[in-house]
């Protein structure tokens, strides 16, 4: 079963709001065998919305829309759908009662503007919204399903999870989509392609291989559509062939992030970690603490951006900074040792570098990064030469710093 996702809103087109809804919906649809064939974003304009629906009908049996369901005059999706399905707005007593309860619970009266949220096209099935004021709507016509949901992410997700997914799961039947992803780090997309070219050339036609790069990482995803158990086993067989060729670059599988993998290793070993961050400005700490349960192994950090903090808090010798520079092997090592000693962690990782866009020199251009590590197996530091913009350099530093720690935890130091 094919699906097209249509996101509606001028704010999406001018970049004021980033569309996270469609990626979340696509992932959930994929899990039940509904294949998203296109995503379309249109403005809050009835003609644009109508044209997007008509085009989607040529590609998909499920047309899933988000946005434009608010109570204000710029929210036009409901009126547009009413005209599209040649129906009229009628007051829905349950939605009206829900709205009264919603506002009463917040000590507010239901205004006439908000009461209009309870007016729904007579031809639709309401999708009740227990977290907000805009209900979703479901239409069926010519063996197609049209679903309109609020654009507020947490409201959309609740309606999708509780009402839309169960319905579409029944309609999709037993057709499944099987994916298996290998997460790699420290190797480029083209180099990976060369390493596994023979396996890729020999893949059966029903297995697709995709390269999905991100800063410092590449995901290799093998997919099988309409899969049965025999085809799934074939996918896993191809995965094993690839793993033999690129095992040293694989840090995890499927939805595992590098911070999840490192966290699990620390927990399994009963180890702890702390960070001394300069050029990353807390990004490493953010990655690690984004994982639930990270308090099991994360002690704390020093965001030692200024040289004075490196010296006063971490004990880095000012003469070393003066002689070698803040971006140096010696300072990276001293920072890691200093924070480990100060906070008493099993492991410590430090970052110091020139993230950019300014601050570079011929000797240390933008993208020059030193990452230090101190722990039970000793101390060492590595130099990296990145070439991206500031944010990319910070992201790359975070990824490679965690990977250095991962390799040390499994005893595979990459000198």
Short mmCIF file of C-alpha atoms in Angstrom, two decimals:
data_model
loop_
_atom_site.label_atom_id
_atom_site.label_comp_id
_atom_site.label_asym_id
_atom_site.label_seq_id
_atom_site.Cartn_x
_atom_site.Cartn_y
_atom_site.Cartn_z
CA UNK A 1 0.00 0.00 0.00
CA UNK A 2 1.44 3.36 -1.07
CA UNK A 3 1.07 6.61 0.85
CA UNK A 4 1.79 10.25 0.12
CA UNK A 5 2.34 12.71 2.95
CA UNK A 6 1.27 16.31 2.41
CA UNK A 7 2.44 18.90 4.93
CA UNK A 8 0.60 22.21 4.85
CA UNK A 9 1.80 25.61 6.01
CA UNK A 10 3.58 28.74 4.82
CA UNK A 11 5.83 28.47 7.87
CA UNK A 12 7.30 25.26 6.45
CA UNK A 13 8.01 26.81 3.06
CA UNK A 14 9.80 29.88 4.41
CA UNK A 15 11.92 27.82 6.81
CA UNK A 16 10.39 29.27 9.95
CA UNK A 17 9.40 25.79 11.13
CA UNK A 18 11.22 22.56 10.29
CA UNK A 19 9.02 19.67 9.15
CA UNK A 20 9.63 16.83 11.58
CA UNK A 21 6.13 15.40 11.20
CA UNK A 22 6.61 13.70 7.84
CA UNK A 23 9.79 11.84 8.87
CA UNK A 24 8.14 10.56 12.04
CA UNK A 25 5.01 9.49 10.16
CA UNK A 26 7.02 7.78 7.43
CA UNK A 27 8.90 5.71 10.01
CA UNK A 28 5.67 4.59 11.69
CA UNK A 29 4.01 3.78 8.36
CA UNK A 30 7.01 1.78 7.24
CA UNK A 31 6.70 -0.40 10.35
CA UNK A 32 3.25 -1.61 9.24
CA UNK A 33 4.09 -2.11 5.57
CA UNK A 34 2.72 1.18 4.21
CA UNK A 35 5.26 2.59 1.77
CA UNK A 36 5.64 6.37 1.51
CA UNK A 37 6.26 7.19 -2.15
CA UNK A 38 6.31 10.97 -1.91
CA UNK A 39 6.28 13.86 0.52
CA UNK A 40 4.86 17.20 -0.59
CA UNK A 41 4.79 20.56 1.18
CA UNK A 42 2.30 23.24 0.14
CA UNK A 43 1.26 26.69 1.32
CA UNK A 44 -1.92 27.63 3.17
CA UNK A 45 -3.70 28.14 -0.12
CA UNK A 46 -6.86 26.24 -1.08
CA UNK A 47 -5.82 25.90 -4.73
CA UNK A 48 -2.39 24.53 -3.76
CA UNK A 49 -3.87 22.09 -1.24
CA UNK A 50 -6.45 20.87 -3.76
CA UNK A 51 -3.85 20.40 -6.50
CA UNK A 52 -1.56 18.48 -4.13
CA UNK A 53 -4.40 16.10 -3.24
CA UNK A 54 -5.28 15.51 -6.89
CA UNK A 55 -1.69 14.70 -7.76
CA UNK A 56 -1.34 12.44 -4.74
CA UNK A 57 -4.34 10.44 -5.92
CA UNK A 58 -2.35 9.34 -8.98
CA UNK A 59 0.36 7.84 -6.77
CA UNK A 60 -1.12 6.62 -3.51
CA UNK A 61 -4.02 4.83 -1.87
CA UNK A 62 -3.43 6.69 1.40
CA UNK A 63 -3.13 10.47 1.46
CA UNK A 64 -1.98 11.73 4.83
CA UNK A 65 -2.05 15.48 5.55
CA UNK A 66 -0.89 17.57 8.51
CA UNK A 67 -1.36 21.25 9.26
CA UNK A 68 -3.86 24.01 8.72
CA UNK A 69 -6.48 22.83 11.24
CA UNK A 70 -6.25 25.65 13.76
CA UNK A 71 -9.07 28.04 14.70
CA UNK A 72 -7.70 31.13 12.96
CA UNK A 73 -8.47 32.49 9.50
CA UNK A 74 -5.16 31.38 8.01
CA UNK A 75 -5.97 27.71 8.72
CA UNK A 76 -7.79 26.65 5.56
CA UNK A 77 -7.42 22.87 5.35
CA UNK A 78 -10.82 22.00 6.80
CA UNK A 79 -12.77 24.33 4.50
CA UNK A 80 -10.75 23.14 1.51
CA UNK A 81 -11.49 19.48 2.27
CA UNK A 82 -15.15 20.31 2.76
CA UNK A 83 -15.32 21.70 -0.76
CA UNK A 84 -13.15 18.92 -2.19
CA UNK A 85 -15.52 16.22 -0.91
CA UNK A 86 -18.61 18.26 -1.76
CA UNK A 87 -19.93 18.26 1.78
CA UNK A 88 -20.78 20.81 4.46
CA UNK A 89 -19.62 21.68 7.94
CA UNK A 90 -21.79 20.40 10.80
CA UNK A 91 -21.38 20.77 14.54
CA UNK A 92 -20.04 17.58 16.16
CA UNK A 93 -21.49 17.34 19.66
CA UNK A 94 -18.73 15.09 21.04
CA UNK A 95 -15.95 17.37 19.80
CA UNK A 96 -17.84 20.37 21.21
CA UNK A 97 -18.15 18.67 24.61
CA UNK A 98 -14.46 17.76 24.51
CA UNK A 99 -13.59 21.40 23.80
CA UNK A 100 -15.69 22.62 26.72
CA UNK A 101 -13.91 20.16 29.02
CA UNK A 102 -10.50 21.08 27.58
CA UNK A 103 -10.90 24.80 28.28
CA UNK A 104 -12.69 24.29 31.59
CA UNK A 105 -9.78 22.20 32.88
CA UNK A 106 -7.56 25.20 32.18
CA UNK A 107 -9.86 27.67 33.87
CA UNK A 108 -11.00 29.23 30.59
CA UNK A 109 -14.28 29.55 28.76
CA UNK A 110 -14.78 28.21 25.26
CA UNK A 111 -14.79 31.12 22.81
CA UNK A 112 -16.86 31.15 19.64
CA UNK A 113 -13.66 31.03 17.60
CA UNK A 114 -12.57 27.84 19.32
CA UNK A 115 -16.10 26.42 19.20
CA UNK A 116 -15.74 26.39 15.41
CA UNK A 117 -13.15 23.64 15.89
CA UNK A 118 -16.13 21.34 16.52
CA UNK A 119 -17.53 22.06 13.05
CA UNK A 120 -16.43 19.17 10.85
CA UNK A 121 -17.24 18.06 7.28
CA UNK A 122 -20.32 15.83 7.38
CA UNK A 123 -18.59 13.28 5.14
CA UNK A 124 -15.64 12.69 7.47
CA UNK A 125 -15.04 10.37 10.38
CA UNK A 126 -13.69 12.46 13.30
CA UNK A 127 -10.35 11.50 14.79
CA UNK A 128 -10.62 12.75 18.35
CA UNK A 129 -7.78 14.82 19.77
CA UNK A 130 -7.40 14.40 23.53
CA UNK A 131 -4.28 16.58 23.68
CA UNK A 132 -5.48 19.64 21.78
CA UNK A 133 -8.42 21.42 20.20
CA UNK A 134 -8.20 20.40 16.52
CA UNK A 135 -9.65 16.96 15.72
CA UNK A 136 -8.37 14.98 12.80
CA UNK A 137 -10.56 13.91 9.89
CA UNK A 138 -10.78 10.74 7.85
CA UNK A 139 -12.43 10.49 4.44
CA UNK A 140 -12.80 7.49 2.14
CA UNK A 141 -13.45 7.75 -1.60
CA UNK A 142 -12.78 5.47 -4.59
CA UNK A 143 -10.82 2.96 -2.47
CA UNK A 144 -8.56 5.70 -1.13
CA UNK A 145 -8.14 6.93 2.43
CA UNK A 146 -7.64 10.65 3.10
CA UNK A 147 -6.50 11.61 6.58
CA UNK A 148 -6.02 15.15 7.85
CA UNK A 149 -4.23 15.66 11.17
CA UNK A 150 -3.20 18.70 13.23
CA UNK A 151 0.30 20.00 12.61
CA UNK A 152 1.26 20.21 16.30
CA UNK A 153 3.68 17.27 16.56
CA UNK A 154 2.61 15.79 19.91
CA UNK A 155 -1.08 16.01 18.96
CA UNK A 156 -0.43 14.43 15.55
CA UNK A 157 1.63 11.62 17.06
CA UNK A 158 -1.05 10.70 19.57
CA UNK A 159 -3.81 10.53 16.95
CA UNK A 160 -1.54 8.59 14.57
CA UNK A 161 -0.54 6.08 17.24
CA UNK A 162 -3.94 5.53 18.80
CA UNK A 163 -6.29 5.80 15.80
CA UNK A 164 -4.60 5.99 12.38
CA UNK A 165 -1.96 3.27 12.61
CA UNK A 166 -4.40 0.55 13.82
CA UNK A 167 -6.74 1.37 10.92
CA UNK A 168 -4.02 1.39 8.26
CA UNK A 169 -2.47 -1.76 9.67
CA UNK A 170 -5.69 -3.61 8.91
CA UNK A 171 -5.89 -2.14 5.40
CA UNK A 172 -2.23 -2.91 4.65
CA UNK A 173 -2.66 -6.58 5.50
CA UNK A 174 0.34 -8.86 5.88
CA UNK A 175 2.65 -7.08 3.43
CA UNK A 176 5.78 -6.20 5.35
CA UNK A 177 8.86 -4.10 4.75
CA UNK A 178 12.04 -5.45 6.29
CA UNK A 179 15.05 -3.19 6.84
CA UNK A 180 18.43 -3.96 8.36
CA UNK A 181 20.88 -1.12 8.88
CA UNK A 182 24.60 -1.17 9.61
CA UNK A 183 25.87 1.99 11.32
CA UNK A 184 29.39 2.96 10.27
CA UNK A 185 31.73 5.72 11.39
CA UNK A 186 35.06 7.10 10.19
CA UNK A 187 34.76 6.02 6.56
CA UNK A 188 33.40 7.85 3.52
CA UNK A 189 30.44 6.79 1.42
CA UNK A 190 32.45 6.23 -1.76
CA UNK A 191 35.14 4.25 0.07
CA UNK A 192 32.47 2.01 1.57
CA UNK A 193 30.94 1.51 -1.87
CA UNK A 194 34.31 0.34 -3.21
CA UNK A 195 34.79 -2.08 -0.32
CA UNK A 196 31.42 -3.78 -0.78
CA UNK A 197 31.00 -3.38 -4.55
CA UNK A 198 31.07 -7.13 -5.28
CA UNK A 199 28.37 -7.86 -2.68
CA UNK A 200 26.25 -4.96 -3.92
CA UNK A 201 26.51 -6.13 -7.53
CA UNK A 202 25.35 -9.60 -6.53
CA UNK A 203 22.26 -8.55 -4.57
CA UNK A 204 19.01 -10.19 -5.71
CA UNK A 205 16.57 -7.75 -7.35
CA UNK A 206 14.18 -7.71 -4.38
CA UNK A 207 16.89 -6.42 -1.97
CA UNK A 208 17.84 -2.75 -2.18
CA UNK A 209 20.96 -1.17 -0.68
CA UNK A 210 20.97 2.50 0.35
CA UNK A 211 23.83 4.71 1.56
CA UNK A 212 22.66 7.32 4.09
CA UNK A 213 25.50 9.69 5.08
CA UNK A 214 25.60 12.10 8.02
CA UNK A 215 28.55 13.94 9.63
CA UNK A 216 31.29 11.34 10.14
CA UNK A 217 28.90 8.44 9.61
CA UNK A 218 27.23 6.39 6.90
CA UNK A 219 24.23 4.13 7.39
CA UNK A 220 24.05 1.13 5.08
CA UNK A 221 20.46 -0.01 4.82
CA UNK A 222 19.35 -3.23 3.17
CA UNK A 223 15.62 -3.31 2.41
CA UNK A 224 13.25 -6.01 1.24
CA UNK A 225 9.69 -5.09 0.29
CA UNK A 226 6.87 -7.61 0.49
CA UNK A 227 9.20 -9.73 2.55
CA UNK A 228 8.59 -13.20 3.93
CA UNK A 229 10.80 -15.13 6.33
CA UNK A 230 12.88 -16.59 3.51
CA UNK A 231 13.62 -13.14 2.10
CA UNK A 232 14.45 -11.78 5.55
CA UNK A 233 17.01 -14.56 5.98
CA UNK A 234 18.46 -13.63 2.60
CA UNK A 235 18.81 -10.01 3.75
CA UNK A 236 20.63 -11.15 6.89
CA UNK A 237 22.88 -13.34 4.77
CA UNK A 238 23.84 -10.31 2.67
CA UNK A 239 24.42 -8.32 5.87
CA UNK A 240 26.88 -10.96 7.07
CA UNK A 241 28.78 -10.78 3.78
CA UNK A 242 29.12 -7.01 4.17
CA UNK A 243 30.10 -7.21 7.83
CA UNK A 244 33.13 -9.34 6.94
CA UNK A 245 34.39 -6.56 4.68
CA UNK A 246 33.75 -3.50 6.85
CA UNK A 247 33.58 -4.77 10.43
CA UNK A 248 36.13 -2.25 11.75
CA UNK A 249 33.88 0.63 10.70
CA UNK A 250 30.62 -0.73 12.15
CA UNK A 251 29.67 0.62 15.57
CA UNK A 252 26.04 -0.51 15.75
CA UNK A 253 22.92 -1.67 13.98
CA UNK A 254 19.47 -0.39 13.02
CA UNK A 255 18.44 2.51 15.28
CA UNK A 256 21.51 2.49 17.53
CA UNK A 257 23.32 5.81 17.88
CA UNK A 258 26.96 6.12 18.85
CA UNK A 259 25.92 7.64 22.20
CA UNK A 260 23.61 4.68 22.87
CA UNK A 261 26.36 2.17 22.07
CA UNK A 262 28.93 3.94 24.25
CA UNK A 263 26.42 4.26 27.08
CA UNK A 264 25.61 0.55 26.98
CA UNK A 265 29.31 -0.36 27.04
CA UNK A 266 29.96 1.91 30.02
CA UNK A 267 26.99 0.47 31.88
CA UNK A 268 27.99 -3.13 31.15
CA UNK A 269 31.48 -2.49 32.50
CA UNK A 270 30.33 -0.44 35.47
CA UNK A 271 32.43 2.47 34.18
CA UNK A 272 31.83 6.22 34.26
CA UNK A 273 32.82 9.08 31.96
CA UNK A 274 33.38 12.83 32.15
CA UNK A 275 34.20 15.39 29.47
CA UNK A 276 36.40 18.45 29.18
CA UNK A 277 34.94 20.36 26.25
CA UNK A 278 36.34 23.41 24.54
CA UNK A 279 35.46 23.57 20.83
CA UNK A 280 32.34 21.40 21.27
CA UNK A 281 30.92 23.71 23.93
CA UNK A 282 28.83 21.04 25.67
CA UNK A 283 27.75 19.13 22.57
CA UNK A 284 29.36 15.89 23.78
CA UNK A 285 27.56 16.20 27.10
CA UNK A 286 24.30 16.84 25.28
CA UNK A 287 24.70 13.69 23.17
CA UNK A 288 25.38 11.47 26.15
CA UNK A 289 22.67 12.92 28.39
CA UNK A 290 20.06 12.64 25.62
CA UNK A 291 19.98 8.91 26.40
CA UNK A 292 17.60 7.85 29.20
CA UNK A 293 19.49 6.35 32.11
CA UNK A 294 22.75 8.15 31.30
CA UNK A 295 23.10 9.02 35.00
CA UNK A 296 24.29 5.43 35.42
CA UNK A 297 27.61 6.33 33.81
CA UNK A 298 27.84 10.07 33.14
CA UNK A 299 29.52 12.07 35.93
CA UNK A 300 29.73 15.60 34.55
CA UNK A 301 31.73 17.95 32.37
CA UNK A 302 33.85 21.04 32.29
CA UNK A 303 33.01 23.41 29.43
CA UNK A 304 36.51 24.88 29.43
CA UNK A 305 36.15 27.32 26.56
CA UNK A 306 38.53 30.02 27.85
CA UNK A 307 42.18 29.23 28.48
CA UNK A 308 41.80 30.59 32.01
CA UNK A 309 39.22 27.90 32.76
CA UNK A 310 41.47 25.21 31.31
CA UNK A 311 44.14 26.29 33.76
CA UNK A 312 42.12 27.18 36.86
CA UNK A 313 39.67 24.30 36.80
CA UNK A 314 41.51 21.54 34.92
CA UNK A 315 45.04 22.37 35.98
CA UNK A 316 46.43 22.81 32.47
CA UNK A 317 49.80 24.55 32.78
CA UNK A 318 49.51 28.10 31.32
CA UNK A 319 53.06 27.75 29.98
CA UNK A 320 52.00 24.70 27.95
CA UNK A 321 49.09 26.66 26.50
CA UNK A 322 51.42 29.57 25.71
CA UNK A 323 54.08 27.36 24.14
CA UNK A 324 51.99 24.74 22.32
CA UNK A 325 48.72 26.60 21.88
CA UNK A 326 45.28 25.65 23.18
CA UNK A 327 44.75 23.48 20.10
CA UNK A 328 47.47 20.92 20.67
CA UNK A 329 48.11 17.35 21.73
CA UNK A 330 49.60 18.47 25.03
CA UNK A 331 46.58 20.56 26.01
CA UNK A 332 44.09 17.89 24.92
CA UNK A 333 45.86 15.33 27.11
CA UNK A 334 46.09 17.71 30.07
CA UNK A 335 42.39 18.57 29.79
CA UNK A 336 41.38 14.90 29.81
CA UNK A 337 43.63 14.10 32.76
CA UNK A 338 42.45 17.18 34.62
CA UNK A 339 38.73 16.49 34.37
CA UNK A 340 39.18 12.82 35.20
CA UNK A 341 41.13 13.73 38.31
CA UNK A 342 38.68 16.46 39.29
CA UNK A 343 35.49 14.42 38.83
CA UNK A 344 36.79 10.93 39.59
CA UNK A 345 35.44 9.21 36.48
CA UNK A 346 36.77 5.97 35.00
CA UNK A 347 37.25 7.65 31.62
CA UNK A 348 37.60 11.23 30.44
CA UNK A 349 37.45 12.68 26.95
CA UNK A 350 38.56 16.18 25.92
CA UNK A 351 38.03 18.29 22.82
CA UNK A 352 39.97 21.36 21.71
CA UNK A 353 40.10 22.80 18.23
CA UNK A 354 39.26 25.48 15.69
CA UNK A 355 35.60 25.01 14.85
CA UNK A 356 35.42 28.13 12.67
CA UNK A 357 34.54 30.10 10.74
CA UNK A 358 37.34 32.28 12.12
CA UNK A 359 40.36 31.60 14.29
CA UNK A 360 42.33 29.47 11.86
CA UNK A 361 46.00 29.92 10.98
CA UNK A 362 48.21 28.39 8.27
CA UNK A 363 49.52 25.97 10.91
CA UNK A 364 46.11 25.25 12.43
CA UNK A 365 43.40 25.94 9.86
CA UNK A 366 39.68 25.82 10.59
CA UNK A 367 38.74 22.20 11.26
CA UNK A 368 41.90 21.34 13.19
CA UNK A 369 40.74 19.32 16.20
CA UNK A 370 42.52 17.44 18.97
CA UNK A 371 40.61 14.83 20.97
CA UNK A 372 42.18 13.51 24.14
CA UNK A 373 41.32 10.42 26.18
CA UNK A 374 42.43 9.38 29.64
CA UNK A 375 41.49 6.14 31.39
CA UNK A 376 42.64 2.83 32.87
CA UNK A 377 44.38 1.85 29.64
CA UNK A 378 46.42 5.05 29.50
CA UNK A 379 46.27 8.43 27.81
CA UNK A 380 46.48 9.42 24.18
CA UNK A 381 45.26 12.12 21.82
CA UNK A 382 44.43 12.18 18.12
CA UNK A 383 44.47 15.01 15.64
CA UNK A 384 41.67 15.42 13.10
CA UNK A 385 41.50 17.72 10.11
CA UNK A 386 37.90 18.48 9.25
CA UNK A 387 36.87 20.94 6.57
CA UNK A 388 33.21 21.68 7.20
CA UNK A 389 31.48 24.70 8.66
CA UNK A 390 31.27 25.37 12.39
CA UNK A 391 28.26 23.17 13.16
CA UNK A 392 29.57 20.30 11.04
CA UNK A 393 32.97 20.47 12.73
CA UNK A 394 31.31 20.30 16.15
CA UNK A 395 29.14 17.34 15.07
CA UNK A 396 32.13 15.51 13.61
CA UNK A 397 34.15 16.10 16.76
CA UNK A 398 31.34 14.70 18.90
CA UNK A 399 30.99 11.59 16.75
CA UNK A 400 34.71 10.85 16.58
CA UNK A 401 35.26 11.54 20.29
CA UNK A 402 32.60 9.01 21.27
CA UNK A 403 33.97 6.52 18.77
CA UNK A 404 37.46 6.86 20.28
CA UNK A 405 35.95 6.02 23.66
CA UNK A 406 33.96 3.12 22.19
CA UNK A 407 37.08 1.57 20.66
CA UNK A 408 38.98 1.96 23.90
CA UNK A 409 36.16 0.25 25.80
CA UNK A 410 36.26 -2.77 23.45
CA UNK A 411 40.06 -2.83 23.31
CA UNK A 412 40.42 -1.82 19.67
CA UNK A 413 42.32 1.46 19.83
CA UNK A 414 42.67 3.05 16.39
CA UNK A 415 46.12 4.64 16.46
#
